[in-house]
JSON list of C-alpha atoms and ligand atoms in Angstrom, two decimals:
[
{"chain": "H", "resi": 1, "resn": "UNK", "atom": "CA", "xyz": [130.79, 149.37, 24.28]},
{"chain": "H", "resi": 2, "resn": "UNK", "atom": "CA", "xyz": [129.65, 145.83, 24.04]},
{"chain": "H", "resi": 3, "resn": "UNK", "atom": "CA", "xyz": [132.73, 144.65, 25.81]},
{"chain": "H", "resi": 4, "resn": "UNK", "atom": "CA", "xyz": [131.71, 147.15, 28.80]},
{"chain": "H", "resi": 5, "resn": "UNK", "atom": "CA", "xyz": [128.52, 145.51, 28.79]},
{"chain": "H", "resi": 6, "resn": "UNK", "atom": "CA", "xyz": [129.88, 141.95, 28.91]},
{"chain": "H", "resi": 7, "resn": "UNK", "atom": "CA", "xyz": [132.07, 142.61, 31.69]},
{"chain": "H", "resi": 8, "resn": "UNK", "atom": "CA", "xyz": [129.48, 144.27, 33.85]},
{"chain": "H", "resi": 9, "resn": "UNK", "atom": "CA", "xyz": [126.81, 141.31, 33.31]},
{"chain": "H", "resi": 10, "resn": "UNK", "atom": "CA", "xyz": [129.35, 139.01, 34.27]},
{"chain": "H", "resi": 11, "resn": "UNK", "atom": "CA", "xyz": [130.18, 141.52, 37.41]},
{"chain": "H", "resi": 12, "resn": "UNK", "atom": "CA", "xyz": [126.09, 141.22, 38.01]},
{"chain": "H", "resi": 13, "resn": "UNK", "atom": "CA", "xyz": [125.83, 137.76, 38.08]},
{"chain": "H", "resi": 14, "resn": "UNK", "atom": "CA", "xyz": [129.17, 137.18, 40.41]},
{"chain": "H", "resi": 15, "resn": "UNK", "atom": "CA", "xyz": [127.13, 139.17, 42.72]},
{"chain": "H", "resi": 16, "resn": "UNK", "atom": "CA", "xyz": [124.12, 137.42, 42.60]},
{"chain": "H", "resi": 17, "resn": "UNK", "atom": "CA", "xyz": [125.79, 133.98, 42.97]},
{"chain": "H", "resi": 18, "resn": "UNK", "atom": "CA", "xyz": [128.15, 135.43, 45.84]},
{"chain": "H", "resi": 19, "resn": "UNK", "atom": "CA", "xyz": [125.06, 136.73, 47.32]},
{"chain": "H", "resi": 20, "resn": "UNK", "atom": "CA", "xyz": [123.34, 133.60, 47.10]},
{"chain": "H", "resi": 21, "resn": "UNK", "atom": "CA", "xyz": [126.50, 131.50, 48.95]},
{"chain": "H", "resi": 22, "resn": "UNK", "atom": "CA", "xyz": [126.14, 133.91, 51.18]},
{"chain": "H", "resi": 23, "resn": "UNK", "atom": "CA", "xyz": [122.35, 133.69, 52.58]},
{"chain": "H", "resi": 24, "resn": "UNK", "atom": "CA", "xyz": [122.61, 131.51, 56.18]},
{"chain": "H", "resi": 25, "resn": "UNK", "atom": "CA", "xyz": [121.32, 127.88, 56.41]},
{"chain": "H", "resi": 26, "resn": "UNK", "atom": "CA", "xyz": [118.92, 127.84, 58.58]},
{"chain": "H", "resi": 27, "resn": "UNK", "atom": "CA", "xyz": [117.51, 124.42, 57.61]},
{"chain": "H", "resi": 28, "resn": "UNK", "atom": "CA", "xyz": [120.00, 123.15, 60.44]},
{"chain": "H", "resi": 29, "resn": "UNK", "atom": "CA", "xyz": [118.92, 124.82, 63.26]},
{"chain": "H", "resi": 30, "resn": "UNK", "atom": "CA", "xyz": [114.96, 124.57, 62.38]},
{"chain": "H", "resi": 31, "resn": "UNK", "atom": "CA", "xyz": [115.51, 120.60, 62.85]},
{"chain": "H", "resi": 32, "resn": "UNK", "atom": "CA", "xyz": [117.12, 120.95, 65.78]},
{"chain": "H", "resi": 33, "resn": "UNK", "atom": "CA", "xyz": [114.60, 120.26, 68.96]},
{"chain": "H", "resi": 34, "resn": "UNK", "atom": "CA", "xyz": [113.41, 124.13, 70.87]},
{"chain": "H", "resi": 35, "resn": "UNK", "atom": "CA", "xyz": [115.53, 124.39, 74.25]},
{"chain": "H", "resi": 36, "resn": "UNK", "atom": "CA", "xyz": [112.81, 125.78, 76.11]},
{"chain": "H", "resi": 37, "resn": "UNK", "atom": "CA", "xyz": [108.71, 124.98, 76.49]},
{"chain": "H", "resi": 38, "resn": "UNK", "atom": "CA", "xyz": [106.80, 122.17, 76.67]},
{"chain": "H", "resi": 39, "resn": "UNK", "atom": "CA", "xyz": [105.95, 119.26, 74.49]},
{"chain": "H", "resi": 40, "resn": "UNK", "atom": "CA", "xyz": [103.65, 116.59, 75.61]},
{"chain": "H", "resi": 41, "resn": "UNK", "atom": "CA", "xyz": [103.84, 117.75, 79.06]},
{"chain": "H", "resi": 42, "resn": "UNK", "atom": "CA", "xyz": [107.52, 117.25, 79.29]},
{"chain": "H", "resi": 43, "resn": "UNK", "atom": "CA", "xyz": [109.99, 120.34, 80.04]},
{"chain": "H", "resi": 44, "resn": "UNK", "atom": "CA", "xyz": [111.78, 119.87, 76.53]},
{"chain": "H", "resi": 45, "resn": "UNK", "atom": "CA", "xyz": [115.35, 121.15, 78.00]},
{"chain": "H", "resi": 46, "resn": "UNK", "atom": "CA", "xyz": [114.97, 119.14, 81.53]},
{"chain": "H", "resi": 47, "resn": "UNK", "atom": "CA", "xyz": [113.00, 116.16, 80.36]},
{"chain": "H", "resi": 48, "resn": "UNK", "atom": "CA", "xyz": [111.17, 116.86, 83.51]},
{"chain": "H", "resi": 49, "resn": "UNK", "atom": "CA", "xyz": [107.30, 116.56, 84.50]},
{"chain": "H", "resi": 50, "resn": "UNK", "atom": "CA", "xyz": [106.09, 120.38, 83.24]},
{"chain": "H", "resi": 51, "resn": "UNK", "atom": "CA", "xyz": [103.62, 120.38, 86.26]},
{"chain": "H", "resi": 52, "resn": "UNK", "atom": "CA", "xyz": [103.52, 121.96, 89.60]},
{"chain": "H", "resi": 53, "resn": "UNK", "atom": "CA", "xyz": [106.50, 123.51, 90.94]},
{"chain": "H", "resi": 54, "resn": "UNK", "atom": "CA", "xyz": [109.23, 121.85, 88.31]},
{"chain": "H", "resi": 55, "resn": "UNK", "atom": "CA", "xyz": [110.65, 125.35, 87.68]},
{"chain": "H", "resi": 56, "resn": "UNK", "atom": "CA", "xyz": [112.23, 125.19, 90.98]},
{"chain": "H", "resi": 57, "resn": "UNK", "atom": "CA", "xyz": [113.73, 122.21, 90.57]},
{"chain": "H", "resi": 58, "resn": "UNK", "atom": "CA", "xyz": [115.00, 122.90, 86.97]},
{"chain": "H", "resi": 59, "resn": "UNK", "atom": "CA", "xyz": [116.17, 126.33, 89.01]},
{"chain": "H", "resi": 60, "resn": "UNK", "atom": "CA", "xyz": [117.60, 124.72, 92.06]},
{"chain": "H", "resi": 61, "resn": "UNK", "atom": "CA", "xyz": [118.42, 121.51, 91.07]},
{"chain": "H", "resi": 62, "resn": "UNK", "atom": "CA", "xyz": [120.66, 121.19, 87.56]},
{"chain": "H", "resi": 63, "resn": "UNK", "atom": "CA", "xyz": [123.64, 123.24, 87.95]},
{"chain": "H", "resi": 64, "resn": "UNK", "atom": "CA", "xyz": [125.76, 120.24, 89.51]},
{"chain": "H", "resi": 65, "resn": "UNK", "atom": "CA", "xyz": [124.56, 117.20, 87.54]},
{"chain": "H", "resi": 66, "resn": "UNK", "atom": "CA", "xyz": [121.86, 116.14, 84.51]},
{"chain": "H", "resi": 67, "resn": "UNK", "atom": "CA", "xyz": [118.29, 115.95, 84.97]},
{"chain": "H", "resi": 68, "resn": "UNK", "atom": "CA", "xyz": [118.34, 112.80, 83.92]},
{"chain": "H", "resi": 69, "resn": "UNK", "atom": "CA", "xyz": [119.87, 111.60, 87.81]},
{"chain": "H", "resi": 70, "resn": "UNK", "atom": "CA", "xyz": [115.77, 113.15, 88.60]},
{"chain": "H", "resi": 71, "resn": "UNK", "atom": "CA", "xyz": [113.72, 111.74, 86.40]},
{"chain": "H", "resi": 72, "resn": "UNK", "atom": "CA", "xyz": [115.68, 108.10, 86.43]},
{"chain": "H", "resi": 73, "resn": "UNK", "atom": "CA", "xyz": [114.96, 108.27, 90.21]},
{"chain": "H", "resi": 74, "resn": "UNK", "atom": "CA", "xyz": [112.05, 107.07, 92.44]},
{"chain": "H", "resi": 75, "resn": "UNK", "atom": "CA", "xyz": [111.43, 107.92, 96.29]},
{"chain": "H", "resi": 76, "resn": "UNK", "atom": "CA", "xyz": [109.17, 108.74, 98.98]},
{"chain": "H", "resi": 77, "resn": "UNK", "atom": "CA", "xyz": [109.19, 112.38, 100.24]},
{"chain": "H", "resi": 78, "resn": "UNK", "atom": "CA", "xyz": [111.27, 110.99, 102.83]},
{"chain": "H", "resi": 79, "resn": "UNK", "atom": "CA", "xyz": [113.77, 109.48, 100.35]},
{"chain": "H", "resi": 80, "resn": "UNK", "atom": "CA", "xyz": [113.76, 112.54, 98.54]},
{"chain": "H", "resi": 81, "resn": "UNK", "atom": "CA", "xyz": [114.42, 114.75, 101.58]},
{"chain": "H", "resi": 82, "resn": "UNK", "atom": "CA", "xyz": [117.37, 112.18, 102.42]},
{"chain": "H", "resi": 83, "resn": "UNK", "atom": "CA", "xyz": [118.98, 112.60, 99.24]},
{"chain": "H", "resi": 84, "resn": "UNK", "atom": "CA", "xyz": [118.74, 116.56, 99.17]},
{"chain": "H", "resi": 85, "resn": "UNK", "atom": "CA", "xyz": [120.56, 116.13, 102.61]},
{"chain": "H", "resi": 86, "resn": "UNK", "atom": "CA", "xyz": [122.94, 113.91, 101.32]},
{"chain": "H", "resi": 87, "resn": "UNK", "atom": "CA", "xyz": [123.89, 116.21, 98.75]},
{"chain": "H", "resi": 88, "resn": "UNK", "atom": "CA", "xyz": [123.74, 119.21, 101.39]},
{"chain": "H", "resi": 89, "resn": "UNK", "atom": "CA", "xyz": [126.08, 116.94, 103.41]},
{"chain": "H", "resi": 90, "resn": "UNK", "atom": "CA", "xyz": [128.24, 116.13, 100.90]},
{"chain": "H", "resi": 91, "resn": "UNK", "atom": "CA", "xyz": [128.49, 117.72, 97.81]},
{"chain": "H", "resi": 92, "resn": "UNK", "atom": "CA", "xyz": [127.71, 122.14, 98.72]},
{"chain": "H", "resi": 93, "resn": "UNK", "atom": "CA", "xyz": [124.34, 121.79, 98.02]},
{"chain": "H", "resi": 94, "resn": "UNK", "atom": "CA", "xyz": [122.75, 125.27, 99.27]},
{"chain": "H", "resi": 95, "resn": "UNK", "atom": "CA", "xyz": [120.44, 125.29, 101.89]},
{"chain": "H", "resi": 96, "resn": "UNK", "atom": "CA", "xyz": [116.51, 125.51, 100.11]},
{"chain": "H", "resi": 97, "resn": "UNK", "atom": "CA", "xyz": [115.13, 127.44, 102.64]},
{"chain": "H", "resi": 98, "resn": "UNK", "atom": "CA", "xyz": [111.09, 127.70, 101.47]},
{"chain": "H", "resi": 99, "resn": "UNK", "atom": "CA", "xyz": [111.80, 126.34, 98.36]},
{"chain": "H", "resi": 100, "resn": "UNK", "atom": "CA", "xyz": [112.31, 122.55, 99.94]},
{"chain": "H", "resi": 101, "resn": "UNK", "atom": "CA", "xyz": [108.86, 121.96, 100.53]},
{"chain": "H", "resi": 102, "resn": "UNK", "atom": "CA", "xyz": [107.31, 122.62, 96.93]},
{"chain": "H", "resi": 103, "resn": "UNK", "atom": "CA", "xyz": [110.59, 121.31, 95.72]},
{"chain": "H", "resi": 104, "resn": "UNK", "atom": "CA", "xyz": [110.02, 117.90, 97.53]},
{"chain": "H", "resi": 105, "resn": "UNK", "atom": "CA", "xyz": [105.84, 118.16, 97.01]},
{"chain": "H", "resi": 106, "resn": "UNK", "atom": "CA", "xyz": [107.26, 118.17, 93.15]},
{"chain": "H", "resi": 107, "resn": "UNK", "atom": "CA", "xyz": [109.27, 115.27, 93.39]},
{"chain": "H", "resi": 108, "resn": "UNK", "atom": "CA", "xyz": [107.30, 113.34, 95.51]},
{"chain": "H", "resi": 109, "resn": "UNK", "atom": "CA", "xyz": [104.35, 113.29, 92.85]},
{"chain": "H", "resi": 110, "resn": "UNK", "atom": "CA", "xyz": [106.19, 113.06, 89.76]},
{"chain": "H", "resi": 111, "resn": "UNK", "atom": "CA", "xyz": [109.06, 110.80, 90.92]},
{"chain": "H", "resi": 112, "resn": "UNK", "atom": "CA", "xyz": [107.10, 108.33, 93.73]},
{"chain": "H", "resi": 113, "resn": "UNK", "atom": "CA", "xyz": [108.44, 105.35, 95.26]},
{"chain": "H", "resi": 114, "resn": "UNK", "atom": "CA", "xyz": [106.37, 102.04, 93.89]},
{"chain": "H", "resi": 115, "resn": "UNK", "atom": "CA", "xyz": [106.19, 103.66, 90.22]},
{"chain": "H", "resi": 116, "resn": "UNK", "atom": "CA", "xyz": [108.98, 100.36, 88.89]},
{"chain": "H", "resi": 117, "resn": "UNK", "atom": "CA", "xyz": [108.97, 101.31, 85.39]},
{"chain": "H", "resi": 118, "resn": "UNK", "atom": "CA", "xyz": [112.02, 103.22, 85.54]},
{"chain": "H", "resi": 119, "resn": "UNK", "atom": "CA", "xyz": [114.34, 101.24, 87.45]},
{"chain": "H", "resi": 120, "resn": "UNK", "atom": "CA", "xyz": [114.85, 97.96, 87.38]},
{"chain": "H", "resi": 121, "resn": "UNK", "atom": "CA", "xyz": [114.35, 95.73, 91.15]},
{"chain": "H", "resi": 122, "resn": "UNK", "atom": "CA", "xyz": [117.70, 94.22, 92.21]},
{"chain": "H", "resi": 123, "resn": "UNK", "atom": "CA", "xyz": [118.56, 90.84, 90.85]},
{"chain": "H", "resi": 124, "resn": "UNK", "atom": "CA", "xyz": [118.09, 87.82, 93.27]},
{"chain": "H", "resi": 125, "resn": "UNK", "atom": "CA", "xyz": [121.63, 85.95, 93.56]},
{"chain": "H", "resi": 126, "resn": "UNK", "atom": "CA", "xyz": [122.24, 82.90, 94.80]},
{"chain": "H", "resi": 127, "resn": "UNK", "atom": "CA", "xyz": [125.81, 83.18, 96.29]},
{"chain": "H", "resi": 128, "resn": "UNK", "atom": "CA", "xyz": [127.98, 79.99, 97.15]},
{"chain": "H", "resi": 129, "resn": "UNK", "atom": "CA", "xyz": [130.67, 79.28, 98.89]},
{"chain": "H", "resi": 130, "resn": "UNK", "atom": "CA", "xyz": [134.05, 78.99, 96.46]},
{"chain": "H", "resi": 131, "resn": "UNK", "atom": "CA", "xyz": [135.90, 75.51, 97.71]},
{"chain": "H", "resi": 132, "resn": "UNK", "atom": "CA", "xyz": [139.20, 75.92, 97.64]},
{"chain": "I", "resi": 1, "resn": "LIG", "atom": "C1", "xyz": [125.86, 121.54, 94.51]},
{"chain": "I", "resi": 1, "resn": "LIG", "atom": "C2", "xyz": [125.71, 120.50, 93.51]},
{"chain": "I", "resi": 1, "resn": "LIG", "atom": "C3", "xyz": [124.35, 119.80, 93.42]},
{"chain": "I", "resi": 1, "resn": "LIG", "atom": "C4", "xyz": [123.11, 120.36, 93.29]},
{"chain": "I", "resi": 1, "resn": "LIG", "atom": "C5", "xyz": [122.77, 121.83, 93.14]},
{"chain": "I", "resi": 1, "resn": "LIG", "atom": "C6", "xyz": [122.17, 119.26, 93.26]},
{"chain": "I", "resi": 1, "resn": "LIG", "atom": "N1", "xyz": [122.83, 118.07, 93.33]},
{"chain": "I", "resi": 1, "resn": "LIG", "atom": "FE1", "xyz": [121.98, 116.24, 93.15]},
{"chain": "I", "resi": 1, "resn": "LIG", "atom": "N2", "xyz": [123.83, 115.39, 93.23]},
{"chain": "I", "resi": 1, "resn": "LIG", "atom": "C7", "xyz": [125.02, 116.08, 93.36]},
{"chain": "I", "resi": 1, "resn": "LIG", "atom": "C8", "xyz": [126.12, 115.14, 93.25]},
{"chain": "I", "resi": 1, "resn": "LIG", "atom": "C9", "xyz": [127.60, 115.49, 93.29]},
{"chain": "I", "resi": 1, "resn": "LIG", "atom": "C10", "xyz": [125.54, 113.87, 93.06]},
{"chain": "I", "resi": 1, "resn": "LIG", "atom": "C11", "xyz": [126.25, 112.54, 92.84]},
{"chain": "I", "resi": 1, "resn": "LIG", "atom": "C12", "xyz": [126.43, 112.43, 91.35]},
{"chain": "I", "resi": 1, "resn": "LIG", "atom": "C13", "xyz": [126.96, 111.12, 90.92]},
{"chain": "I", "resi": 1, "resn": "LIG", "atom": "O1", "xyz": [126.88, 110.14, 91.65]},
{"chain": "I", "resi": 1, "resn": "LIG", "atom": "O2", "xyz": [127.46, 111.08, 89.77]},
{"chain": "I", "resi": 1, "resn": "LIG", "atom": "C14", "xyz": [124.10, 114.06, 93.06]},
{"chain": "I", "resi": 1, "resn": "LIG", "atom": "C15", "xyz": [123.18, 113.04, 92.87]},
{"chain": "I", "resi": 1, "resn": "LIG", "atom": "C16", "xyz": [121.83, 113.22, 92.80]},
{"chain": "I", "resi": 1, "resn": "LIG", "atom": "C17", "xyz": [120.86, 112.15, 92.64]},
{"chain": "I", "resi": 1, "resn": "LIG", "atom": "C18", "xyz": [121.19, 110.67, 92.53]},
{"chain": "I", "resi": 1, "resn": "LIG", "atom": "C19", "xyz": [121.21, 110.12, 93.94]},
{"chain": "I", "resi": 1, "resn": "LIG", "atom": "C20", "xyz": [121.39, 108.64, 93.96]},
{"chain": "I", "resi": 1, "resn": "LIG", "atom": "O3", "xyz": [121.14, 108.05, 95.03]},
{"chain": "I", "resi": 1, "resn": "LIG", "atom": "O4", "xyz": [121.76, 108.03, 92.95]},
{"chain": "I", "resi": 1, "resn": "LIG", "atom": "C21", "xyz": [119.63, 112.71, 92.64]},
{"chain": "I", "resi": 1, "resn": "LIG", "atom": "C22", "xyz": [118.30, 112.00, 92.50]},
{"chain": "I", "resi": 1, "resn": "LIG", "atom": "C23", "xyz": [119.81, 114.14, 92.79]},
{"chain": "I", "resi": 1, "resn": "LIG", "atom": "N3", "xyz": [121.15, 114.41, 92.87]},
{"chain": "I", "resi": 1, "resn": "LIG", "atom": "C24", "xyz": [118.77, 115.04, 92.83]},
{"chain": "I", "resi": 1, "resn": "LIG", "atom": "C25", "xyz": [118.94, 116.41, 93.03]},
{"chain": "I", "resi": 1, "resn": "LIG", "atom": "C26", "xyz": [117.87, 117.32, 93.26]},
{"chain": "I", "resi": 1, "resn": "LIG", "atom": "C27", "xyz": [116.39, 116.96, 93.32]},
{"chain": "I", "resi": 1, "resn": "LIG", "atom": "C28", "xyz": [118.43, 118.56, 93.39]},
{"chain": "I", "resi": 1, "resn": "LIG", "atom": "C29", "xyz": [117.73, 119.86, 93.68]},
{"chain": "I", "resi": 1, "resn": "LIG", "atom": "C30", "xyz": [117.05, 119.95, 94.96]},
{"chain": "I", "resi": 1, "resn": "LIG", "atom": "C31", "xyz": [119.87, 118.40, 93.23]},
{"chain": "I", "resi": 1, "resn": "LIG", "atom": "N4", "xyz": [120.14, 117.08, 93.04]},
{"chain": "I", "resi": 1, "resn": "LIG", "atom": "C32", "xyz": [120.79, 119.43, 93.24]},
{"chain": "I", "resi": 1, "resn": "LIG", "atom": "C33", "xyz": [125.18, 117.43, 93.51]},
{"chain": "I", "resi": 1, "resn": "LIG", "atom": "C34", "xyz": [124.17, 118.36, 93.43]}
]
């Protein structure tokens, strides 16, 4: 009898142990950073400005490339309106429609012309002539 009762505490605490290996590890994923919402007024998937309109552009505007060609850029409304073309011209971006305008009120604001601290100004060279 005290064999049976041997061999069933030992089947008892296999289970407990296999049950234990078992349970999931989330310590992983809880350090990872959320995909969605907003930390410190940044969009924490997108990286973009979370004001205004910038759910349009994370709608409209990331399915071809990162956000980070956005946020590393700086232009006018005019500059921004030529580069949407480009892309239009170029590269199958879909027509706006109403969405352009809040879409380039966004960008305008967040990513202006004359804010340098992104972007470095081009470097003055000096060229000379090679002699032969
Ligand atoms: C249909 C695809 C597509 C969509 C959608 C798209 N783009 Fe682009 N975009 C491109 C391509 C292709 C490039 C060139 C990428 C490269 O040079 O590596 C580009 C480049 C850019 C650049 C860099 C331009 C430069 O002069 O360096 C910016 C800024 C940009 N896109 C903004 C946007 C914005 C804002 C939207 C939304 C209105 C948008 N893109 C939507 C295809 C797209």
């Amino acid at each position: 009898m005290s064999k049976l009762r041997t061999i069933s505490c030992f089947y008892l605490a296999g289970l407990l142990a296999l049950g234990y290996a078992c349970q999931t590890d989330t310590s992983e994923t809880e350090s990872l950073p959320p995909t969605t919402g907003v930390v410190a007024g940044v969009d924490t998937l997108t990286g973009l400005i979370a004001q205004g309109d910038y759910l349009l552009v994370k709608g409209n505007c990331l399915a071809c490339h990162s956000s980070k060609l956005i946020t590393q850029n700086r232009a006018t409304r005019e500059g921004w309106l030529r580069m949407i073309r480009w892309m239009q011209h170029k590269h199958g971006l879909q027509d706006l429609g109403d969405r352009e305008g809040p879409i380039l009120d966004y960008l305008a604001e967040h990513y202006a012309a004359g804010d340098e601290t992104v972007r470095r100004q081009p470097l003055e060279v000096n060229w000379y002539e090679l002699e032969q």
